[in-house]
Short mmCIF file of N, CA, C and O in Angstrom, two decimals:
data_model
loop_
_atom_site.label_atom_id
_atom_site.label_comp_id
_atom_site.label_asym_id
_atom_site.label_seq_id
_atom_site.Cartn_x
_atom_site.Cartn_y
_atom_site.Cartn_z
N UNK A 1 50.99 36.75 17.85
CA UNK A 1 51.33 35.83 16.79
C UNK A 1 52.43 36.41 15.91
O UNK A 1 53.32 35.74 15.39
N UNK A 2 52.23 37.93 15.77
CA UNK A 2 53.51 38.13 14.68
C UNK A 2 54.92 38.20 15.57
O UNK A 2 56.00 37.78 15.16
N UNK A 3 54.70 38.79 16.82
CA UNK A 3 56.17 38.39 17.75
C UNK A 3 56.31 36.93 17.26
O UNK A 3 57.14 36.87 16.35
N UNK A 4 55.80 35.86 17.54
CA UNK A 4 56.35 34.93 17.51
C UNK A 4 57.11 34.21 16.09
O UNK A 4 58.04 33.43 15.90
N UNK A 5 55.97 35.08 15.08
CA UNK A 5 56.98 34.33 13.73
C UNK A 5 58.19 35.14 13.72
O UNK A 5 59.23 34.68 13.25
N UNK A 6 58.12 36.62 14.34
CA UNK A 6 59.23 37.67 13.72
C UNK A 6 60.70 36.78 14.61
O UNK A 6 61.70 36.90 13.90
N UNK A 7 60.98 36.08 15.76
CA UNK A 7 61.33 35.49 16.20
C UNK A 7 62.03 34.26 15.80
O UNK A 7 63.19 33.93 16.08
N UNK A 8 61.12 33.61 15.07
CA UNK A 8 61.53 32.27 14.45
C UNK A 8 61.96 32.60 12.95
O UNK A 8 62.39 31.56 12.45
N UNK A 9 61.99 33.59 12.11
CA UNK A 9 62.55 33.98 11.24
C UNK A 9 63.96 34.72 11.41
O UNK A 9 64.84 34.74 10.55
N UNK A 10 64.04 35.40 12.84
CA UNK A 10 65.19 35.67 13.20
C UNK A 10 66.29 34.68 13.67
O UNK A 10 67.51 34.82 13.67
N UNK A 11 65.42 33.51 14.09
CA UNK A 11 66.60 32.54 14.41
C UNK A 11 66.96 31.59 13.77
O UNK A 11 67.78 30.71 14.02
N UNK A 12 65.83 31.93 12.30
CA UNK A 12 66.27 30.82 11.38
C UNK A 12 67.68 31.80 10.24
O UNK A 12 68.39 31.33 9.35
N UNK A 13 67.63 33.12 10.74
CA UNK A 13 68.39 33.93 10.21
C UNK A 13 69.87 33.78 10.27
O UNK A 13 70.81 33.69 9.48
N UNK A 14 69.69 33.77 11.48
CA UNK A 14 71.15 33.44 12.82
C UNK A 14 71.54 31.85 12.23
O UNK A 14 72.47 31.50 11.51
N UNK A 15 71.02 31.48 12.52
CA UNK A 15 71.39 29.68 12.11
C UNK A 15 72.08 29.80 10.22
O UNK A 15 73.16 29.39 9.80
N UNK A 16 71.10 30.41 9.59
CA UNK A 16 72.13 30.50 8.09
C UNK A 16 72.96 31.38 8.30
O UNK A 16 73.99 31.00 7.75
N UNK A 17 73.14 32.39 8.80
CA UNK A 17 74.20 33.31 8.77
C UNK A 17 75.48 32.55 9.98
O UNK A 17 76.41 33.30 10.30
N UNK A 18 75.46 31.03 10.61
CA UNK A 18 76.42 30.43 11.13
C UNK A 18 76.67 29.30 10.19
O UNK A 18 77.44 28.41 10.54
N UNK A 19 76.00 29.27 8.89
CA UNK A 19 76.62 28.48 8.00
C UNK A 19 77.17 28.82 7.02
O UNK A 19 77.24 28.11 6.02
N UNK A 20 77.74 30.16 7.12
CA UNK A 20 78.34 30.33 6.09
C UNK A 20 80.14 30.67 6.08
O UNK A 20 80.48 31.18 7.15
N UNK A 21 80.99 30.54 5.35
CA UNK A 21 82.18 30.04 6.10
C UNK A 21 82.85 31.90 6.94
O UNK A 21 82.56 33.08 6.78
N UNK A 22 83.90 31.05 7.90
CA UNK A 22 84.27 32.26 8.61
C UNK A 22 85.68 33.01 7.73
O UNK A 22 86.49 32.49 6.97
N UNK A 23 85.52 34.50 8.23
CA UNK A 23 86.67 35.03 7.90
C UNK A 23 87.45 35.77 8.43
O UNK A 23 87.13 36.70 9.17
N UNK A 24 88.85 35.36 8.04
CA UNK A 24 89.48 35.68 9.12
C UNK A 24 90.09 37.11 9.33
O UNK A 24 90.74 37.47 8.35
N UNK A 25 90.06 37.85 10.16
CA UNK A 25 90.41 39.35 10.14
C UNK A 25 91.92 39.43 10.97
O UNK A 25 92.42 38.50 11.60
N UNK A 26 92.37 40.47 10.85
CA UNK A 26 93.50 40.63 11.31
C UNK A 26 94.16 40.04 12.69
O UNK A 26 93.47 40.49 13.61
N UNK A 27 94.97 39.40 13.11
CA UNK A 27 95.12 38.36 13.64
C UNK A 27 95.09 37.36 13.82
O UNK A 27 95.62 36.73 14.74
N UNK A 28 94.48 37.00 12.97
CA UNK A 28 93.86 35.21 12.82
C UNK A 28 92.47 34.91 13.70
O UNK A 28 92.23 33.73 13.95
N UNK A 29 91.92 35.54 13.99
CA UNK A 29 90.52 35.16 14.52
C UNK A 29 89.57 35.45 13.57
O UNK A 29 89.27 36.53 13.08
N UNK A 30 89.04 34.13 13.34
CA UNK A 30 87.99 33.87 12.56
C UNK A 30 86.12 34.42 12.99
O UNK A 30 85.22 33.91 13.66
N UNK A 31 86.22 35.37 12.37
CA UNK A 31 84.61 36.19 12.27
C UNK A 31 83.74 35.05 11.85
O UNK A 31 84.30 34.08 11.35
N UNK A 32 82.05 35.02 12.05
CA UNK A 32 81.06 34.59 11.40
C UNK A 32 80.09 35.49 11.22
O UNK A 32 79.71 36.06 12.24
N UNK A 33 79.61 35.74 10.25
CA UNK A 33 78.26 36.72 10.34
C UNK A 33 77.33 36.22 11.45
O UNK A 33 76.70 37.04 12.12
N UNK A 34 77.22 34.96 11.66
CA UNK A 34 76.25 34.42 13.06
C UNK A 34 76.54 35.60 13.83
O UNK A 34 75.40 36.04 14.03
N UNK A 35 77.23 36.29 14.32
CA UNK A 35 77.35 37.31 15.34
C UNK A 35 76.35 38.79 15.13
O UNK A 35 75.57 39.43 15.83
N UNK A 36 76.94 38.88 13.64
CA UNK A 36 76.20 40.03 13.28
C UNK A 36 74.62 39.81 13.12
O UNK A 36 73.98 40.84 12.92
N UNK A 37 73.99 38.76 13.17
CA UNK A 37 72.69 38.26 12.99
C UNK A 37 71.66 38.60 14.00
O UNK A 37 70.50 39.01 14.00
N UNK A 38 73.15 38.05 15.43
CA UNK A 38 72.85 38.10 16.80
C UNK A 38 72.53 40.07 17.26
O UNK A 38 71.99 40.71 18.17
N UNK A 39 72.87 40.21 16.66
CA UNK A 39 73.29 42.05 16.84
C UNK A 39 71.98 42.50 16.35
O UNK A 39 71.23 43.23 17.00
N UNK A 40 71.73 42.03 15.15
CA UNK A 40 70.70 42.61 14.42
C UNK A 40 68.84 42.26 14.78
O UNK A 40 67.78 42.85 14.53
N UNK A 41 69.16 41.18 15.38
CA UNK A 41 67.92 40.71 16.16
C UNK A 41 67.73 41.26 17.30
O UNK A 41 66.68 41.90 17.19
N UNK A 42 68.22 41.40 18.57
CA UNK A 42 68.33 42.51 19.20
C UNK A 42 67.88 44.02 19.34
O UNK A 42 67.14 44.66 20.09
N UNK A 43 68.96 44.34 17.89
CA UNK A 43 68.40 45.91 17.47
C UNK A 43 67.12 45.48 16.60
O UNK A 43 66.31 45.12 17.46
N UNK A 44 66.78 45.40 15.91
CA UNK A 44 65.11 45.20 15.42
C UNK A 44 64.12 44.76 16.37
O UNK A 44 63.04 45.36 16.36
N UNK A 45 64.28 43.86 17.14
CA UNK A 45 62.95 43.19 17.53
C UNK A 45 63.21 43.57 19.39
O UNK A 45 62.52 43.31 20.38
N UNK A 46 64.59 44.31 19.19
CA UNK A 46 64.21 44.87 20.91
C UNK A 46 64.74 43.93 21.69
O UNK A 46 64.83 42.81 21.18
N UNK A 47 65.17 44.08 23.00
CA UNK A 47 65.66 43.32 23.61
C UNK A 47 65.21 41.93 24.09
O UNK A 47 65.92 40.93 24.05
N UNK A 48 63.81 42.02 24.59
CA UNK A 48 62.90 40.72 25.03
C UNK A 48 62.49 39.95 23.87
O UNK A 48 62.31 38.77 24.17
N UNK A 49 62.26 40.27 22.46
CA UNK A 49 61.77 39.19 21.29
C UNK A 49 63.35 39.04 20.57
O UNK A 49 63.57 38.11 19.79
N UNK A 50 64.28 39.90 20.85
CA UNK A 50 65.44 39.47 20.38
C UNK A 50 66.59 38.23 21.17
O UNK A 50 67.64 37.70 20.80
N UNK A 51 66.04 38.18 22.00
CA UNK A 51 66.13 36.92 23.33
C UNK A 51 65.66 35.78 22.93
O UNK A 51 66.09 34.63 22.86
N UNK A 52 64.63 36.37 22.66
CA UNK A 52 63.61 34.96 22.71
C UNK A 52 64.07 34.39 21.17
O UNK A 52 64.24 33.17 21.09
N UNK A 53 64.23 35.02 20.20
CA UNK A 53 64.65 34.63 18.83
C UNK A 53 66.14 33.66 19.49
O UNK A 53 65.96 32.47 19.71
N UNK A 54 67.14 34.11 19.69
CA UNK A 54 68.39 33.37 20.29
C UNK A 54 68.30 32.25 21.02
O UNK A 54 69.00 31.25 20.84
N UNK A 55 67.46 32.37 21.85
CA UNK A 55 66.84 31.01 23.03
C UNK A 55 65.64 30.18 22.11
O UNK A 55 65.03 29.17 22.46
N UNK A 56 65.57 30.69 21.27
CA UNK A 56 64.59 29.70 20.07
C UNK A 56 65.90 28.96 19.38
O UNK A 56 65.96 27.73 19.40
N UNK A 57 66.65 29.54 18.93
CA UNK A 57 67.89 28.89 18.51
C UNK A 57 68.54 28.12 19.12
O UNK A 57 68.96 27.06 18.67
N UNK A 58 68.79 28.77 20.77
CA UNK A 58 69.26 27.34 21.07
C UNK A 58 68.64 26.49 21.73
O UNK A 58 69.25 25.57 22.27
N UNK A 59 67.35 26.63 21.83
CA UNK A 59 66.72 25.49 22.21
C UNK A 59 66.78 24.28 21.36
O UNK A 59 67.00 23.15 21.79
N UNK A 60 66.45 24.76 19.41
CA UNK A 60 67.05 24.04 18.10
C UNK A 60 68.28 23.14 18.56
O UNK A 60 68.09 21.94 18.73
N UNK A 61 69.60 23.71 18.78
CA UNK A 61 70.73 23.09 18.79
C UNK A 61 70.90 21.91 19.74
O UNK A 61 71.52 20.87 19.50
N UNK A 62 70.21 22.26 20.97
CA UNK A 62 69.74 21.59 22.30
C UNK A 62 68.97 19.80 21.93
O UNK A 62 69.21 18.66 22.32
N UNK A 63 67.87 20.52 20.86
CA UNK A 63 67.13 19.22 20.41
C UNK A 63 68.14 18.60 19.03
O UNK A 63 67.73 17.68 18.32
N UNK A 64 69.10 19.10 18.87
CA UNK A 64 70.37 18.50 18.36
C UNK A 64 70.53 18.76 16.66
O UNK A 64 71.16 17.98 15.94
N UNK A 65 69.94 19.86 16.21
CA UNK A 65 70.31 20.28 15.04
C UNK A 65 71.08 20.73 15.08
O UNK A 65 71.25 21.23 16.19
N UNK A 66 72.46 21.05 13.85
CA UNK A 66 73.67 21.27 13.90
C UNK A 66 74.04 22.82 13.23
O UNK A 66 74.90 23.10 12.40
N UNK A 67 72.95 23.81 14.00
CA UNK A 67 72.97 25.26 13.38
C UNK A 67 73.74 25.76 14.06
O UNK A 67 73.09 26.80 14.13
N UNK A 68 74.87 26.04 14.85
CA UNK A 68 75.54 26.56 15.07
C UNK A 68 76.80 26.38 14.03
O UNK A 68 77.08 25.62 13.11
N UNK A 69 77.40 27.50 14.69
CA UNK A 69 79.40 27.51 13.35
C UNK A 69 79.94 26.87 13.88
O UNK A 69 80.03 26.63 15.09
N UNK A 70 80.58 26.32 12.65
CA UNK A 70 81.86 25.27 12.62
C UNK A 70 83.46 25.85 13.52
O UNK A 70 84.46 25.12 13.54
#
């Protein structure tokens, strides 16, 4: 049970950290923290619940909520 909330708090993590605006770094490619979210779920919760947090996310986007970046 706590894998599973630590999971859904991670991908509700990821989803605000892709709403917040991008910035742009040298060259003109626009960063989002959504990436670094993705990184950080991973390293904390390990490779297999840090999966499953991401594939919880996009299963979200799938059933058509609009948490991914602009």
């Amino acid at each position: 049970m706590r894998s599973i909330s630590q999971m859904a708090m991670f991908a509700a993590l990821v989803a605000v950290l892709g709403q917040l605006p991008a910035v742009p770094l040298t060259g003109g490619v626009p960063i989002t923290l959504q990436t670094l979210g993705v990184m950080l779920a991973g390293a904390v919760l390990g490779p297999w619940r840090g999966a499953g947090a991401i594939a919880l996310l996009h299963l979200l986007v799938a059933a058509g909520l609009p948490l991914l970046s602009q």
